[in-house]
Amino acid sequence: RSRGLGDVYKRQGIEEPVPSMPGVFRRSVDKVVDAAREAADLGIGAMCIFPYTGVEDRTEDCEGAWDPENNANRAIRAIRDAVPEMVIMTDVALDTYNINGHDGFVEDGIIVNDRTVEALVKMALAQADAGAHIIGPSDMMDGRIAAIRSGLEEADHTDVMIMSYSAKYASAFYGPFRDAVGASGALTGDKKTYQMDPANTDEAMREVSLDISEGADMVMVKPGLPYLDIIRRVKDTFAMPTFAYNVSGEYAMMRGAGDAGWLDYDVVMMETLMGFKRAGADGVLTYHAIDAAKILND
Ligand code: PBG
């Protein structure tokens, strides 16, 4: 399994623009390390790794997901070596390794939960072995937090944290991200059987409550901007470390309008990030991080 398009990122010096996310790049591992260094020097404490996998490396069995040598795990080890102060978060879901673009295994057109959870545990353990500090399950399978937590405990990764994507809605705001990781063309159907209905608030509360009882250290609401009410309700109800994911489509809209001269990108971006804080978020996972940190440092 070493001839896929993703192999291009095993070379050096690659920074390929993502067309639907101006300012965001797909990078080879050496360039990811440079980005980590830049972020650390700007005072950013943590970063999240999302791998691109070439179509030829995608299979129905998704074994690339727990390969210690996949691009994500190689990047984690390289950052740990070169930028030891950086906290590294991962993405746990099968989509970028799956031939059909889904976060779970597909059998006869159905997403199968329990077999997927076993694979997600292997994936999380490979990431923890590579040196990840925070495991980020974004798959929305049921029971995966408990399974990953006990997998980590059994493997003596007792200090590795879990940031659960607890309230993740089936959103079209993920479109540019799926372009970035090469999942758009692959995806058959939609993710509505495992991601949440945007009209439902109470379900978010049940999902968050389950994840906390299963052992999540932090919970996340995703997307961010159209779901500020959920962040507020989660924070007020559970008083847990609560994070917002300011997703790719939100970034693309603001960046695109800024580049067109329709609004002042810097000011609108800072206003938006402040909105997350006001809604009760303890932190924001955002593609604006470098831009925002530069402004804050000035
Ligand atoms: C993988 C995953 C997705 C995102 C983060 N992890 C895509 C999806 O669920 O389809 C979206 C991130 C973004 O839009 O910025 N499961």
Coordinates of C-alpha atoms and ligand atoms in Angstrom, one line a residue:
R1 CA 0.0 0.0 0.0
S2 CA 2.6 2.5 -0.9
R3 CA 1.7 3.8 -4.3
G4 CA -1.3 6.0 -3.7
L5 CA -1.6 9.7 -4.5
G6 CA -1.1 10.4 -0.8
D7 CA 2.5 9.4 -1.3
V8 CA 3.2 12.7 -2.8
Y9 CA 3.0 14.1 0.8
K10 CA 5.7 11.7 1.8
R11 CA 8.1 13.8 -0.3
Q12 CA 9.6 17.0 1.0
G13 CA 8.6 20.6 0.5
I14 CA 5.1 20.2 -0.7
E15 CA 2.5 22.9 0.0
E16 CA -0.6 22.5 -2.2
P17 CA -3.3 25.1 -1.9
V18 CA -6.9 23.9 -1.2
P19 CA -9.0 25.8 -3.7
S20 CA -12.1 26.0 -1.6
M21 CA -10.1 27.2 1.5
P22 CA -7.8 30.1 0.4
G23 CA -4.8 30.2 2.8
V24 CA -5.1 26.5 3.7
F25 CA -2.6 24.0 2.3
R26 CA -2.0 20.3 2.1
R27 CA 1.5 19.8 3.3
S28 CA 4.2 17.2 3.3
V29 CA 5.4 16.2 6.8
D30 CA 8.4 18.6 6.8
K31 CA 6.1 21.5 6.0
V32 CA 3.7 20.4 8.7
V33 CA 6.6 20.7 11.1
D34 CA 7.3 24.2 9.8
A35 CA 3.6 25.1 10.3
A36 CA 3.8 23.7 13.9
R37 CA 6.9 25.8 14.6
E38 CA 5.2 29.0 13.3
A39 CA 2.1 28.3 15.3
A40 CA 4.1 27.6 18.5
D41 CA 6.1 30.8 18.0
L42 CA 2.8 32.7 17.7
G43 CA 1.6 31.3 21.1
I44 CA -0.8 28.7 19.7
G45 CA -0.8 25.8 22.2
A46 CA -2.4 23.0 20.2
M47 CA -3.0 21.9 16.7
C48 CA -5.0 19.2 15.0
I49 CA -3.8 16.9 12.2
F50 CA -6.0 15.9 9.3
P51 CA -4.5 13.6 6.7
Y52 CA -5.1 13.5 3.0
T53 CA -5.2 9.9 1.6
G54 CA -4.9 9.2 -2.1
V55 CA -7.7 7.2 -3.8
E56 CA -5.4 4.2 -4.3
D57 CA -4.8 4.0 -0.6
R58 CA -8.5 3.8 0.3
T59 CA -10.0 0.5 0.8
E60 CA -13.2 -1.0 2.1
D61 CA -11.3 -2.3 5.2
C62 CA -9.7 1.0 5.9
E63 CA -6.5 -0.5 7.2
G64 CA -4.6 2.7 6.4
A65 CA -6.4 4.2 9.4
W66 CA -4.3 2.3 12.0
D67 CA -1.1 2.1 9.9
P68 CA 1.7 3.5 12.1
E69 CA 3.3 4.9 9.0
N70 CA 0.2 6.7 7.6
N71 CA 0.7 10.4 6.9
A72 CA -1.0 11.5 10.2
N73 CA 1.1 9.3 12.4
R74 CA 4.3 10.3 10.7
A75 CA 3.4 14.0 11.1
I76 CA 2.6 13.4 14.8
R77 CA 6.1 11.9 15.5
A78 CA 7.8 14.6 13.5
I79 CA 6.1 17.4 15.4
R80 CA 6.8 15.7 18.7
D81 CA 10.5 15.7 17.8
A82 CA 10.8 19.2 16.4
V83 CA 8.3 21.2 18.3
P84 CA 8.0 19.4 21.7
E85 CA 5.9 22.2 23.3
M86 CA 3.1 21.8 20.8
V87 CA 0.0 19.8 21.9
I88 CA -1.2 17.5 19.1
M89 CA -4.8 16.5 18.5
T90 CA -5.9 13.9 16.0
D91 CA -9.0 13.0 14.0
V92 CA -10.5 9.6 14.6
A93 CA -12.9 8.5 11.8
L94 CA -12.5 6.2 8.8
D95 CA -13.5 8.6 6.1
T96 CA -10.2 9.5 4.6
Y97 CA -9.2 5.8 4.4
N98 CA -12.6 4.6 3.3
I99 CA -13.2 3.9 -0.4
N100 CA -16.8 5.2 0.0
G101 CA -15.9 8.3 2.1
H102 CA -17.9 7.3 5.2
D103 CA -16.7 7.5 8.8
G104 CA -17.7 3.9 9.4
F105 CA -17.6 0.6 7.6
V106 CA -20.4 0.1 5.0
E107 CA -22.0 -3.3 4.6
D108 CA -24.8 -3.6 2.1
G109 CA -25.3 0.2 2.1
I110 CA -25.6 0.3 5.9
I111 CA -23.1 2.0 8.3
V112 CA -22.2 -0.7 10.8
N113 CA -21.5 0.7 14.3
D114 CA -19.8 -1.9 16.4
R115 CA -17.3 -3.2 13.9
T116 CA -16.4 0.4 13.2
V117 CA -15.9 1.1 16.9
E118 CA -13.3 -1.7 17.1
A119 CA -11.4 -0.2 14.2
L120 CA -11.6 3.3 15.7
V121 CA -9.9 1.9 18.9
K122 CA -7.0 0.6 16.8
M123 CA -6.8 3.9 15.0
A124 CA -6.7 5.9 18.3
L125 CA -4.1 3.6 19.7
A126 CA -1.8 4.0 16.7
Q127 CA -2.1 7.8 17.2
A128 CA -1.4 7.6 20.9
D129 CA 1.6 5.4 20.1
A130 CA 2.8 8.0 17.7
G131 CA 2.7 10.6 20.5
A132 CA -0.7 12.3 20.1
H133 CA -1.8 14.1 23.3
I134 CA -5.5 14.5 22.4
I135 CA -7.6 11.9 20.6
G136 CA -10.5 13.5 18.6
P137 CA -13.2 11.0 17.6
S138 CA -15.2 12.8 14.9
D139 CA -17.0 9.7 13.7
M140 CA -20.3 9.8 15.7
M141 CA -20.5 6.0 16.2
D142 CA -22.3 5.0 19.4
G143 CA -20.1 3.7 22.3
R144 CA -16.8 4.8 20.8
I145 CA -15.7 7.0 23.7
A146 CA -16.0 4.2 26.3
A147 CA -14.2 1.8 23.9
I148 CA -11.3 4.2 23.1
R149 CA -11.0 5.1 26.8
S150 CA -10.6 1.5 27.9
G151 CA -8.3 0.8 24.9
L152 CA -6.0 3.7 26.0
E153 CA -6.0 2.5 29.6
E154 CA -5.1 -1.0 28.7
A155 CA -2.2 0.2 26.6
D156 CA -1.0 2.4 29.4
H157 CA -1.8 5.6 27.6
T158 CA -3.4 6.9 30.8
D159 CA -2.4 10.6 30.2
V160 CA -3.9 10.8 26.7
M161 CA -7.0 12.9 26.6
I162 CA -10.2 12.5 24.6
M163 CA -11.9 15.5 23.0
S164 CA -15.2 14.1 21.8
Y165 CA -17.0 15.5 18.8
S166 CA -20.1 15.0 20.9
A167 CA -22.7 17.1 19.1
K168 CA -21.8 16.9 15.4
Y169 CA -24.5 17.8 13.0
A170 CA -25.0 16.5 9.5
S171 CA -23.9 19.8 7.9
A172 CA -23.1 21.1 4.4
F173 CA -20.5 23.4 6.0
Y174 CA -18.1 20.5 5.9
G175 CA -17.9 20.7 2.1
P176 CA -14.5 22.4 1.7
F177 CA -12.9 20.0 4.3
R178 CA -14.1 17.0 2.2
D179 CA -12.3 18.7 -0.8
A180 CA -9.2 19.1 1.3
V181 CA -8.9 15.5 2.4
G182 CA -10.1 14.2 -0.9
A183 CA -13.3 12.7 0.4
S184 CA -15.8 14.7 -1.6
G185 CA -15.7 12.6 -4.8
A186 CA -15.6 9.4 -2.8
L187 CA -18.7 10.0 -0.6
T188 CA -21.7 7.9 -1.5
G189 CA -25.0 9.2 0.0
D190 CA -24.8 11.3 3.1
K191 CA -23.9 11.0 6.8
K192 CA -27.4 11.6 8.2
T193 CA -27.7 8.2 9.8
Y194 CA -24.9 9.0 12.2
Q195 CA -24.5 12.7 12.3
M196 CA -27.2 14.8 13.9
D197 CA -30.3 16.5 12.6
P198 CA -29.7 20.3 12.5
A199 CA -33.3 20.8 13.8
N200 CA -32.7 18.9 17.0
T201 CA -31.3 20.5 20.2
D202 CA -32.2 17.9 22.8
E203 CA -30.4 15.1 21.0
A204 CA -27.2 17.2 21.4
M205 CA -27.7 17.1 25.1
R206 CA -28.1 13.3 25.2
E207 CA -25.0 12.8 23.1
V208 CA -22.9 15.1 25.3
S209 CA -24.2 13.4 28.4
L210 CA -23.3 9.9 27.1
D211 CA -19.8 11.0 26.0
I212 CA -19.1 12.5 29.4
S213 CA -20.3 9.3 31.2
E214 CA -18.1 7.2 28.8
G215 CA -15.0 9.2 29.7
A216 CA -14.6 12.2 27.5
D217 CA -12.3 14.9 29.0
M218 CA -13.6 17.6 26.7
V219 CA -16.6 18.0 24.4
M220 CA -17.1 19.7 21.1
V221 CA -20.0 21.2 19.2
K222 CA -19.7 21.2 15.4
P223 CA -20.2 23.2 13.2
G224 CA -19.7 26.4 15.2
L225 CA -21.4 29.6 14.0
P226 CA -24.9 28.2 13.2
Y227 CA -24.9 26.3 16.6
L228 CA -23.9 28.9 19.2
D229 CA -27.1 28.1 21.0
I230 CA -25.9 24.5 21.5
I231 CA -22.6 25.6 22.8
R232 CA -24.3 27.8 25.4
R233 CA -26.7 25.1 26.4
V234 CA -24.0 22.4 26.7
K235 CA -21.7 24.7 28.7
D236 CA -24.5 25.8 31.1
T237 CA -25.8 22.3 31.6
F238 CA -22.6 20.2 32.0
A239 CA -19.9 22.8 32.9
M240 CA -17.4 20.7 31.0
P241 CA -14.5 22.0 28.9
T242 CA -16.5 22.9 25.8
F243 CA -15.1 23.6 22.4
A244 CA -16.5 24.9 19.2
Y245 CA -15.3 23.7 15.8
N246 CA -15.4 26.7 13.5
V247 CA -15.5 24.4 10.4
S248 CA -14.2 24.7 6.8
G249 CA -17.3 26.1 5.2
E250 CA -17.5 28.9 7.8
Y251 CA -13.8 29.7 7.1
A252 CA -14.4 29.6 3.3
M253 CA -17.3 32.0 3.5
M254 CA -15.5 34.6 5.5
R255 CA -12.2 34.3 3.6
G256 CA -14.0 34.4 0.3
A257 CA -15.9 37.5 1.1
G258 CA -12.8 39.1 2.5
D259 CA -10.8 38.3 -0.6
A260 CA -13.5 39.7 -2.7
G261 CA -13.4 43.0 -0.7
W262 CA -16.9 42.6 0.5
L263 CA -16.1 42.7 4.2
D264 CA -13.1 43.4 6.4
Y265 CA -11.7 39.9 7.0
D266 CA -9.6 40.7 10.0
V267 CA -12.3 42.5 11.9
V268 CA -15.1 40.1 11.1
M269 CA -12.9 37.1 12.0
M270 CA -12.1 38.5 15.4
E271 CA -15.7 39.4 16.0
T272 CA -16.7 35.9 15.1
L273 CA -14.1 34.3 17.4
M274 CA -15.3 36.5 20.2
G275 CA -18.8 35.3 19.5
F276 CA -17.7 31.7 20.4
K277 CA -16.3 32.9 23.7
R278 CA -19.4 34.8 24.5
A279 CA -21.5 31.7 23.8
G280 CA -19.5 29.9 26.5
A281 CA -16.8 28.1 24.5
D282 CA -13.5 27.4 26.3
G283 CA -11.7 27.1 23.1
V284 CA -12.1 27.1 19.3
L285 CA -10.7 24.8 16.7
T286 CA -10.4 27.1 13.7
Y287 CA -8.6 27.6 10.4
H288 CA -8.3 31.2 11.4
A289 CA -5.8 30.4 14.2
I290 CA -2.6 31.7 12.6
D291 CA -4.4 34.9 11.3
A292 CA -6.0 35.5 14.7
A293 CA -2.8 34.9 16.7
K294 CA -0.9 37.4 14.5
I295 CA -3.5 40.0 15.3
L296 CA -3.5 39.2 19.0
N297 CA 0.3 39.4 19.1
D298 CA 0.2 42.9 17.5
Ligands
PBG1 C1 -14.2 13.5 9.5 C2 -14.3 14.9 9.7 C3 -15.0 15.9 9.0 C4 -14.6 17.1 9.5 C5 -13.7 16.9 10.5 N1 -13.5 15.5 10.7 C6 -15.9 15.7 7.8 C7 -17.1 15.0 7.9 O1 -17.6 14.7 8.9 O2 -17.7 14.8 6.8 C8 -15.1 18.4 9.0 C9 -14.2 19.6 9.4 C10 -14.5 20.9 8.6 O3 -15.4 21.0 7.8 O4 -13.7 21.8 8.9 N2 -15.2 12.7 10.0

